[in-house]
PDB file of C-alpha atoms in Angstrom:
ATOM      1  CA  MET G   1      68.954   6.295 -28.400  1.00  0.00           C
ATOM      2  CA  ALA G   2      65.920   8.528 -28.459  1.00  0.00           C
ATOM      3  CA  GLU G   3      63.779   5.397 -28.199  1.00  0.00           C
ATOM      4  CA  GLU G   4      65.701   4.255 -25.133  1.00  0.00           C
ATOM      5  CA  ASP G   5      65.195   7.648 -23.461  1.00  0.00           C
ATOM      6  CA  GLY G   6      61.446   7.425 -24.188  1.00  0.00           C
ATOM      7  CA  GLU G   7      61.272   3.921 -22.711  1.00  0.00           C
ATOM      8  CA  ALA G   8      63.179   5.001 -19.620  1.00  0.00           C
ATOM      9  CA  GLU G   9      60.826   7.925 -19.037  1.00  0.00           C
ATOM     10  CA  ALA G  10      57.785   5.659 -19.462  1.00  0.00           C
ATOM     11  CA  GLY G  11      59.219   3.234 -16.906  1.00  0.00           C
ATOM     12  CA  GLU G  12      59.709   6.018 -14.358  1.00  0.00           C
ATOM     13  CA  ASP G  13      56.141   7.260 -14.914  1.00  0.00           C
ATOM     14  CA  ALA G  14      54.789   3.777 -14.277  1.00  0.00           C
ATOM     15  CA  GLU G  15      56.518   3.668 -10.895  1.00  0.00           C
ATOM     16  CA  ALA G  16      55.515   7.223  -9.977  1.00  0.00           C
ATOM     17  CA  PRO G  17      51.917   6.587  -8.698  1.00  0.00           C
ATOM     18  CA  ARG G  18      52.057   6.055  -4.948  1.00  0.00           C
ATOM     19  CA  LYS G  19      49.745   3.739  -3.057  1.00  0.00           C
ATOM     20  CA  LYS G  20      46.845   5.513  -1.348  1.00  0.00           C
ATOM     21  CA  SER G  21      46.655   5.331   2.413  1.00  0.00           C
ATOM     22  CA  LYS G  22      44.048   2.995   3.937  1.00  0.00           C
ATOM     23  CA  LEU G  23      43.869   5.123   7.083  1.00  0.00           C
ATOM     24  CA  PRO G  24      40.586   6.910   6.120  1.00  0.00           C
ATOM     25  CA  LEU G  25      38.921   3.555   5.385  1.00  0.00           C
ATOM     26  CA  ILE G  26      40.036   2.072   8.700  1.00  0.00           C
ATOM     27  CA  LEU G  27      38.943   5.184  10.630  1.00  0.00           C
ATOM     28  CA  GLY G  28      35.530   5.094   8.886  1.00  0.00           C
ATOM     29  CA  VAL G  29      34.965   1.442   9.828  1.00  0.00           C
ATOM     30  CA  VAL G  30      36.030   2.031  13.452  1.00  0.00           C
ATOM     31  CA  LEU G  31      33.751   5.085  13.786  1.00  0.00           C
ATOM     32  CA  MET G  32      30.851   3.208  12.190  1.00  0.00           C
ATOM     33  CA  LEU G  33      31.225   0.270  14.577  1.00  0.00           C
ATOM     34  CA  GLY G  34      31.556   2.598  17.555  1.00  0.00           C
ATOM     35  CA  GLY G  35      28.461   4.576  16.545  1.00  0.00           C
ATOM     36  CA  GLY G  36      26.447   1.415  15.953  1.00  0.00           C
ATOM     37  CA  GLY G  37      27.499  -0.031  19.310  1.00  0.00           C
ATOM     38  CA  GLY G  38      26.625   3.218  21.083  1.00  0.00           C
ATOM     39  CA  ALA G  39      23.213   3.359  19.425  1.00  0.00           C
ATOM     40  CA  PHE G  40      22.533  -0.270  20.365  1.00  0.00           C
ATOM     41  CA  PHE G  41      23.512   0.389  23.985  1.00  0.00           C
ATOM     42  CA  ALA G  42      21.379   3.539  24.190  1.00  0.00           C
ATOM     43  CA  THR G  43      18.350   1.739  22.762  1.00  0.00           C
ATOM     44  CA  PHE G  44      18.789  -1.469  24.770  1.00  0.00           C
ATOM     45  CA  SER G  45      19.347   0.357  28.056  1.00  0.00           C
ATOM     46  CA  GLY G  46      16.141   2.350  27.573  1.00  0.00           C
ATOM     47  CA  MET G  47      17.715   5.770  27.032  1.00  0.00           C
ATOM     48  CA  LEU G  48      15.927   6.080  23.693  1.00  0.00           C
ATOM     49  CA  GLY G  49      12.725   4.249  24.649  1.00  0.00           C
ATOM     50  CA  GLY G  50      13.380   1.086  22.644  1.00  0.00           C
ATOM     51  CA  GLY G  51      14.324  -1.199  25.542  1.00  0.00           C
ATOM     52  CA  GLU G  52      12.318  -4.098  26.885  1.00  0.00           C
ATOM     53  CA  SER G  53       9.177  -3.129  28.733  1.00  0.00           C
ATOM     54  CA  SER G  54       7.984  -4.840  31.842  1.00  0.00           C
ATOM     55  CA  GLY G  55       4.886  -7.004  31.825  1.00  0.00           C
ATOM     56  CA  GLU G  56       3.015  -4.519  34.026  1.00  0.00           C
ATOM     57  CA  GLU G  57       3.393  -1.706  31.495  1.00  0.00           C
ATOM     58  CA  GLY G  58       2.116  -3.984  28.735  1.00  0.00           C
ATOM     59  CA  ALA G  59      -0.917  -4.932  30.849  1.00  0.00           C
ATOM     60  CA  GLU G  60      -1.677  -1.249  31.503  1.00  0.00           C
ATOM     61  CA  ASN G  61      -1.538  -0.492  27.778  1.00  0.00           C
ATOM     62  CA  MET G  62      -3.885  -3.392  27.056  1.00  0.00           C
ATOM     63  CA  ALA G  63      -6.339  -2.181  29.698  1.00  0.00           C
ATOM     64  CA  GLU G  64      -6.315   1.327  28.179  1.00  0.00           C
ATOM     65  CA  ALA G  65      -7.252   0.095  24.710  1.00  0.00           C
ATOM     66  CA  GLU G  66     -10.792   1.035  23.836  1.00  0.00           C
ATOM     67  CA  PRO G  67     -13.119  -1.710  22.657  1.00  0.00           C
ATOM     68  CA  LEU G  68     -13.925  -1.782  18.962  1.00  0.00           C
ATOM     69  CA  GLU G  69     -17.207  -0.364  17.783  1.00  0.00           C
ATOM     70  CA  PRO G  70     -19.727  -2.993  16.742  1.00  0.00           C
ATOM     71  CA  VAL G  71     -19.620  -3.505  13.004  1.00  0.00           C
ATOM     72  CA  SER G  72     -21.408  -5.620  10.431  1.00  0.00           C
ATOM     73  CA  PHE G  73     -20.503  -6.552   6.873  1.00  0.00           C
ATOM     74  CA  VAL G  74     -22.753  -7.317   3.934  1.00  0.00           C
ATOM     75  CA  PRO G  75     -21.076  -9.084   0.988  1.00  0.00           C
ATOM     76  CA  ILE G  76     -21.655  -7.848  -2.548  1.00  0.00           C
ATOM     77  CA  ASP G  77     -22.010 -10.546  -5.192  1.00  0.00           C
ATOM     78  CA  PRO G  78     -18.936 -10.746  -7.465  1.00  0.00           C
ATOM     79  CA  ILE G  79     -19.153  -8.635 -10.611  1.00  0.00           C
ATOM     80  CA  ILE G  80     -17.391  -9.361 -13.908  1.00  0.00           C
ATOM     81  CA  ILE G  81     -17.328  -6.505 -16.413  1.00  0.00           C
ATOM     82  CA  ALA G  82     -16.253  -6.877 -20.068  1.00  0.00           C
ATOM     83  CA  MET G  83     -14.037  -3.960 -21.096  1.00  0.00           C
ATOM     84  CA  ARG G  84     -12.153  -2.936 -24.241  1.00  0.00           C
ATOM     85  CA  SER G  85      -8.527  -1.864 -24.085  1.00  0.00           C
ATOM     86  CA  GLY G  86      -7.022  -0.668 -27.360  1.00  0.00           C
ATOM     87  CA  GLY G  87      -8.936  -3.239 -29.406  1.00  0.00           C
ATOM     88  CA  GLN G  88      -8.162  -5.982 -26.883  1.00  0.00           C
ATOM     89  CA  ALA G  89     -10.868  -7.589 -24.781  1.00  0.00           C
ATOM     90  CA  ALA G  90     -10.335  -7.315 -21.037  1.00  0.00           C
ATOM     91  CA  HIS G  91     -12.356  -8.333 -17.998  1.00  0.00           C
ATOM     92  CA  LEU G  92     -12.634  -6.661 -14.619  1.00  0.00           C
ATOM     93  CA  ARG G  93     -13.336  -8.970 -11.700  1.00  0.00           C
ATOM     94  CA  PHE G  94     -14.706  -7.023  -8.743  1.00  0.00           C
ATOM     95  CA  ARG G  95     -15.696  -8.242  -5.287  1.00  0.00           C
ATOM     96  CA  ALA G  96     -16.374  -6.154  -2.186  1.00  0.00           C
ATOM     97  CA  GLU G  97     -18.130  -5.962   1.155  1.00  0.00           C
ATOM     98  CA  LEU G  98     -20.132  -3.147   2.656  1.00  0.00           C
ATOM     99  CA  GLU G  99     -19.465  -2.034   6.219  1.00  0.00           C
ATOM    100  CA  VAL G 100     -22.912  -1.208   7.599  1.00  0.00           C
ATOM    101  CA  GLN G 101     -24.360   0.025  10.855  1.00  0.00           C
ATOM    102  CA  PRO G 102     -25.249  -2.933  13.108  1.00  0.00           C
ATOM    103  CA  GLY G 103     -28.920  -3.787  12.770  1.00  0.00           C
ATOM    104  CA  MET G 104     -29.198  -2.322   9.254  1.00  0.00           C
ATOM    105  CA  GLU G 105     -27.979  -5.415   7.385  1.00  0.00           C
ATOM    106  CA  ALA G 106     -31.490  -6.448   6.292  1.00  0.00           C
ATOM    107  CA  GLU G 107     -32.277  -2.962   4.943  1.00  0.00           C
ATOM    108  CA  VAL G 108     -29.053  -2.881   2.917  1.00  0.00           C
ATOM    109  CA  GLU G 109     -29.577  -6.433   1.594  1.00  0.00           C
ATOM    110  CA  MET G 110     -33.102  -5.441   0.552  1.00  0.00           C
ATOM    111  CA  VAL G 111     -31.693  -2.843  -1.889  1.00  0.00           C
ATOM    112  CA  MET G 112     -28.784  -5.036  -3.075  1.00  0.00           C
ATOM    113  CA  PRO G 113     -30.137  -5.229  -6.671  1.00  0.00           C
ATOM    114  CA  ARG G 114     -29.992  -1.429  -6.834  1.00  0.00           C
ATOM    115  CA  ILE G 115     -26.447  -1.442  -5.422  1.00  0.00           C
ATOM    116  CA  LEU G 116     -25.362  -3.986  -8.053  1.00  0.00           C
ATOM    117  CA  ASP G 117     -27.015  -1.905 -10.772  1.00  0.00           C
ATOM    118  CA  VAL G 118     -25.209   1.256  -9.667  1.00  0.00           C
ATOM    119  CA  LEU G 119     -21.852  -0.545  -9.481  1.00  0.00           C
ATOM    120  CA  ASN G 120     -22.325  -2.244 -12.874  1.00  0.00           C
ATOM    121  CA  THR G 121     -23.301   1.031 -14.531  1.00  0.00           C
ATOM    122  CA  TYR G 122     -20.371   2.912 -13.009  1.00  0.00           C
ATOM    123  CA  LEU G 123     -17.742   0.230 -13.705  1.00  0.00           C
ATOM    124  CA  ARG G 124     -18.890  -0.187 -17.331  1.00  0.00           C
ATOM    125  CA  ALA G 125     -18.347   3.537 -17.935  1.00  0.00           C
ATOM    126  CA  ILE G 126     -14.713   3.396 -16.819  1.00  0.00           C
ATOM    127  CA  GLU G 127     -11.923   2.905 -19.343  1.00  0.00           C
ATOM    128  CA  VAL G 128      -9.047   0.502 -18.757  1.00  0.00           C
ATOM    129  CA  SER G 129      -6.548   3.384 -18.918  1.00  0.00           C
ATOM    130  CA  GLU G 130      -8.239   4.949 -15.869  1.00  0.00           C
ATOM    131  CA  ILE G 131      -7.959   1.715 -13.896  1.00  0.00           C
ATOM    132  CA  GLU G 132      -4.252   1.326 -14.642  1.00  0.00           C
ATOM    133  CA  ARG G 133      -3.296   4.526 -12.766  1.00  0.00           C
ATOM    134  CA  PRO G 134      -1.581   3.789  -9.402  1.00  0.00           C
ATOM    135  CA  SER G 135      -4.108   5.826  -7.409  1.00  0.00           C
ATOM    136  CA  ALA G 136      -7.127   4.628  -9.386  1.00  0.00           C
ATOM    137  CA  LEU G 137      -8.515   2.216  -6.814  1.00  0.00           C
ATOM    138  CA  MET G 138      -8.777   4.914  -4.146  1.00  0.00           C
ATOM    139  CA  SER G 139     -10.731   7.312  -6.346  1.00  0.00           C
ATOM    140  CA  LEU G 140     -12.907   4.535  -7.805  1.00  0.00           C
ATOM    141  CA  ARG G 141     -13.665   3.271  -4.306  1.00  0.00           C
ATOM    142  CA  ALA G 142     -14.718   6.739  -3.159  1.00  0.00           C
ATOM    143  CA  GLN G 143     -16.956   7.194  -6.200  1.00  0.00           C
ATOM    144  CA  MET G 144     -18.593   3.792  -5.717  1.00  0.00           C
ATOM    145  CA  LEU G 145     -19.110   4.362  -1.979  1.00  0.00           C
ATOM    146  CA  ARG G 146     -20.827   7.689  -2.619  1.00  0.00           C
ATOM    147  CA  ARG G 147     -23.159   6.098  -5.165  1.00  0.00           C
ATOM    148  CA  ILE G 148     -23.979   3.248  -2.766  1.00  0.00           C
ATOM    149  CA  GLN G 149     -24.695   5.695   0.051  1.00  0.00           C
ATOM    150  CA  ILE G 150     -27.121   7.567  -2.196  1.00  0.00           C
ATOM    151  CA  VAL G 151     -28.945   4.321  -3.047  1.00  0.00           C
ATOM    152  CA  THR G 152     -29.104   3.026   0.541  1.00  0.00           C
ATOM    153  CA  GLY G 153     -29.733   6.354   2.227  1.00  0.00           C
ATOM    154  CA  GLU G 154     -27.455   8.275   4.567  1.00  0.00           C
ATOM    155  CA  GLY G 155     -26.164   6.590   7.712  1.00  0.00           C
ATOM    156  CA  ARG G 156     -26.555   2.963   6.669  1.00  0.00           C
ATOM    157  CA  VAL G 157     -23.297   2.194   4.815  1.00  0.00           C
ATOM    158  CA  LYS G 158     -20.065   3.336   6.475  1.00  0.00           C
ATOM    159  CA  ASP G 159     -17.494   2.015   4.023  1.00  0.00           C
ATOM    160  CA  LEU G 160     -16.825  -0.051   0.925  1.00  0.00           C
ATOM    161  CA  LEU G 161     -14.124  -2.689   1.389  1.00  0.00           C
ATOM    162  CA  VAL G 162     -12.765  -3.878  -1.959  1.00  0.00           C
ATOM    163  CA  THR G 163     -11.592  -7.492  -1.631  1.00  0.00           C
ATOM    164  CA  GLU G 164     -10.881  -8.210  -5.305  1.00  0.00           C
ATOM    165  CA  PHE G 165     -10.135  -5.844  -8.194  1.00  0.00           C
ATOM    166  CA  VAL G 166      -8.433  -7.652 -11.075  1.00  0.00           C
ATOM    167  CA  VAL G 167      -8.188  -6.687 -14.744  1.00  0.00           C
ATOM    168  CA  ASN G 168      -7.097  -9.442 -17.123  1.00  0.00           C
TER     169      ASN G 168
END
């Protein structure tokens, strides 16, 4: 009889949990849809500045755009550097272009062997672990640009644009 009482109590406990109300879920969905619709209306009607602009405004913005400064690029011959990484052989493939002042292309090309020498020397001194850092390319680029500017003289090279930097 004690077993029957235990089974009866267990059966009552199983029926005891009540179903949770779905009212908060329904209210959340309705509020979300209402908020989304209101935001769409406010943006589309132009209240928030995201609406369609007229063709005249677009033409004014185009007329206000300043012309780009004249620029010239001088390609650097591709460089392949043999590196060692924990006993493993690795290669760095590097290709870039120099942004130079217009009219100074010939002067920069004249010292290209020196530029290649500086880049080769610098890249050979770098370890693979340094290259693998997420921010490595930015610091390497800045270091290489400074060395190139020293070789070419101030005011000739504006920037170094790295087009390929692959370690395999």
